[in-house]
């Protein structure tokens, strides 16, 4: 099972990923992220507190979004990352490209000061 939930806080789009983001589910978040990019959100936060797994397809989608936001002078920040996903981000080098924080509050602070 995979779900995506969206909230807006202080003009920042926060998307929560729930379950497994893999080759069979990534298209759902890919479509939504592209839609939100088209709505001109320039600051996004990814809530990974309930994300159990992320595949290379999911990573590509997240990285594409971060690059699109950076091109708009915006930013993507991720928070609540479990140890397994943190290791994947570190091994792939994405952890050095996309900022991560522990809490939602830290993520909001990070995008507000970017």
mmCIF file of C-alpha atoms in Angstrom:
data_model
loop_
_atom_site.group_PDB
_atom_site.id
_atom_site.type_symbol
_atom_site.label_atom_id
_atom_site.label_comp_id
_atom_site.label_asym_id
_atom_site.label_seq_id
_atom_site.Cartn_x
_atom_site.Cartn_y
_atom_site.Cartn_z
ATOM 1 C CA UNK A 1 0.000 0.000 0.000
ATOM 2 C CA UNK A 2 1.177 3.527 -0.823
ATOM 3 C CA UNK A 3 -0.424 6.883 -0.067
ATOM 4 C CA UNK A 4 0.427 10.527 -0.620
ATOM 5 C CA UNK A 5 -1.015 13.284 1.548
ATOM 6 C CA UNK A 6 -0.597 17.014 0.923
ATOM 7 C CA UNK A 7 -0.843 19.950 3.304
ATOM 8 C CA UNK A 8 0.138 23.599 2.989
ATOM 9 C CA UNK A 9 1.786 25.430 5.871
ATOM 10 C CA UNK A 10 3.002 29.024 5.604
ATOM 11 C CA UNK A 11 2.945 28.749 1.794
ATOM 12 C CA UNK A 12 5.105 25.611 1.858
ATOM 13 C CA UNK A 13 3.754 22.426 0.303
ATOM 14 C CA UNK A 14 4.322 19.433 2.572
ATOM 15 C CA UNK A 15 3.826 15.991 1.096
ATOM 16 C CA UNK A 16 3.710 12.888 3.265
ATOM 17 C CA UNK A 17 4.661 9.544 1.758
ATOM 18 C CA UNK A 18 3.130 6.514 3.441
ATOM 19 C CA UNK A 19 4.155 2.934 2.703
ATOM 20 C CA UNK A 20 6.512 1.737 -0.020
ATOM 21 C CA UNK A 21 7.655 3.997 -2.847
ATOM 22 C CA UNK A 22 8.780 1.514 -5.474
ATOM 23 C CA UNK A 23 8.548 0.771 -9.186
ATOM 24 C CA UNK A 24 4.844 0.000 -8.853
ATOM 25 C CA UNK A 25 3.902 3.123 -6.892
ATOM 26 C CA UNK A 26 6.315 5.886 -7.914
ATOM 27 C CA UNK A 27 4.096 7.105 -10.768
ATOM 28 C CA UNK A 28 1.515 8.328 -8.270
ATOM 29 C CA UNK A 29 3.940 10.676 -6.521
ATOM 30 C CA UNK A 30 5.683 11.536 -9.797
ATOM 31 C CA UNK A 31 2.430 12.835 -11.261
ATOM 32 C CA UNK A 32 1.511 14.769 -8.146
ATOM 33 C CA UNK A 33 4.941 16.377 -7.800
ATOM 34 C CA UNK A 34 4.878 17.489 -11.439
ATOM 35 C CA UNK A 35 1.379 18.887 -10.916
ATOM 36 C CA UNK A 36 2.520 20.819 -7.833
ATOM 37 C CA UNK A 37 5.586 22.121 -9.664
ATOM 38 C CA UNK A 38 3.188 23.384 -12.342
ATOM 39 C CA UNK A 39 1.228 25.198 -9.634
ATOM 40 C CA UNK A 40 4.400 27.184 -8.945
ATOM 41 C CA UNK A 41 5.190 25.939 -5.480
ATOM 42 C CA UNK A 42 8.868 26.698 -4.971
ATOM 43 C CA UNK A 43 9.254 25.330 -1.447
ATOM 44 C CA UNK A 44 8.373 21.737 -0.675
ATOM 45 C CA UNK A 45 8.965 19.468 2.264
ATOM 46 C CA UNK A 46 8.880 15.688 2.060
ATOM 47 C CA UNK A 47 7.600 13.982 5.202
ATOM 48 C CA UNK A 48 9.240 10.547 5.201
ATOM 49 C CA UNK A 49 8.181 9.562 8.742
ATOM 50 C CA UNK A 50 5.861 6.846 7.403
ATOM 51 C CA UNK A 51 7.872 5.881 4.315
ATOM 52 C CA UNK A 52 9.070 2.295 4.684
ATOM 53 C CA UNK A 53 11.056 1.863 1.450
ATOM 54 C CA UNK A 54 12.200 3.862 -1.573
ATOM 55 C CA UNK A 55 13.386 2.380 -4.885
ATOM 56 C CA UNK A 56 15.619 3.937 -7.517
ATOM 57 C CA UNK A 57 12.502 5.041 -9.414
ATOM 58 C CA UNK A 58 11.286 6.874 -6.322
ATOM 59 C CA UNK A 59 14.699 8.426 -5.794
ATOM 60 C CA UNK A 60 14.754 9.724 -9.386
ATOM 61 C CA UNK A 61 11.364 11.371 -8.878
ATOM 62 C CA UNK A 62 12.480 13.060 -5.653
ATOM 63 C CA UNK A 63 15.776 14.180 -7.217
ATOM 64 C CA UNK A 64 13.992 15.536 -10.324
ATOM 65 C CA UNK A 65 11.703 17.577 -8.072
ATOM 66 C CA UNK A 66 14.632 18.965 -6.070
ATOM 67 C CA UNK A 67 16.390 20.044 -9.276
ATOM 68 C CA UNK A 68 13.241 21.693 -10.653
ATOM 69 C CA UNK A 69 12.723 23.611 -7.412
ATOM 70 C CA UNK A 70 16.364 24.707 -7.343
ATOM 71 C CA UNK A 71 16.004 26.030 -10.904
ATOM 72 C CA UNK A 72 13.095 28.165 -9.629
ATOM 73 C CA UNK A 73 15.254 29.412 -6.725
ATOM 74 C CA UNK A 74 13.274 27.183 -4.382
ATOM 75 C CA UNK A 75 14.125 24.145 -2.315
ATOM 76 C CA UNK A 76 13.066 20.656 -1.302
ATOM 77 C CA UNK A 77 13.819 19.489 2.239
ATOM 78 C CA UNK A 78 13.151 15.979 3.547
ATOM 79 C CA UNK A 79 12.549 15.007 7.152
ATOM 80 C CA UNK A 80 11.731 11.997 9.295
ATOM 81 C CA UNK A 81 13.930 9.601 7.345
ATOM 82 C CA UNK A 82 14.383 6.088 8.736
ATOM 83 C CA UNK A 83 17.837 4.476 8.920
ATOM 84 C CA UNK A 84 17.386 2.274 5.843
ATOM 85 C CA UNK A 85 16.333 5.178 3.623
ATOM 86 C CA UNK A 86 19.046 7.398 5.134
ATOM 87 C CA UNK A 87 21.640 4.821 4.070
ATOM 88 C CA UNK A 88 20.207 4.724 0.540
ATOM 89 C CA UNK A 89 20.405 8.531 0.324
ATOM 90 C CA UNK A 90 24.000 8.487 1.546
ATOM 91 C CA UNK A 91 25.148 5.679 -0.774
ATOM 92 C CA UNK A 92 23.566 7.305 -3.837
ATOM 93 C CA UNK A 93 24.883 10.760 -2.936
ATOM 94 C CA UNK A 94 21.396 12.245 -2.906
ATOM 95 C CA UNK A 95 21.782 13.061 0.782
ATOM 96 C CA UNK A 96 24.374 15.644 -0.231
ATOM 97 C CA UNK A 97 22.056 17.206 -2.807
ATOM 98 C CA UNK A 98 18.765 17.356 -0.898
ATOM 99 C CA UNK A 99 18.847 18.769 2.634
ATOM 100 C CA UNK A 100 17.401 16.591 5.382
ATOM 101 C CA UNK A 101 16.258 17.388 8.889
ATOM 102 C CA UNK A 102 14.888 15.390 11.774
ATOM 103 C CA UNK A 103 11.669 17.317 12.453
ATOM 104 C CA UNK A 104 8.969 19.123 10.495
ATOM 105 C CA UNK A 105 9.744 22.341 12.363
ATOM 106 C CA UNK A 106 13.415 22.133 11.358
ATOM 107 C CA UNK A 107 12.399 21.505 7.741
ATOM 108 C CA UNK A 108 10.107 24.550 7.733
ATOM 109 C CA UNK A 109 12.860 26.672 9.233
ATOM 110 C CA UNK A 110 15.313 25.398 6.609
ATOM 111 C CA UNK A 111 13.131 26.368 3.632
ATOM 112 C CA UNK A 112 12.274 29.744 5.148
ATOM 113 C CA UNK A 113 15.943 30.649 5.420
ATOM 114 C CA UNK A 114 16.921 29.426 1.948
#
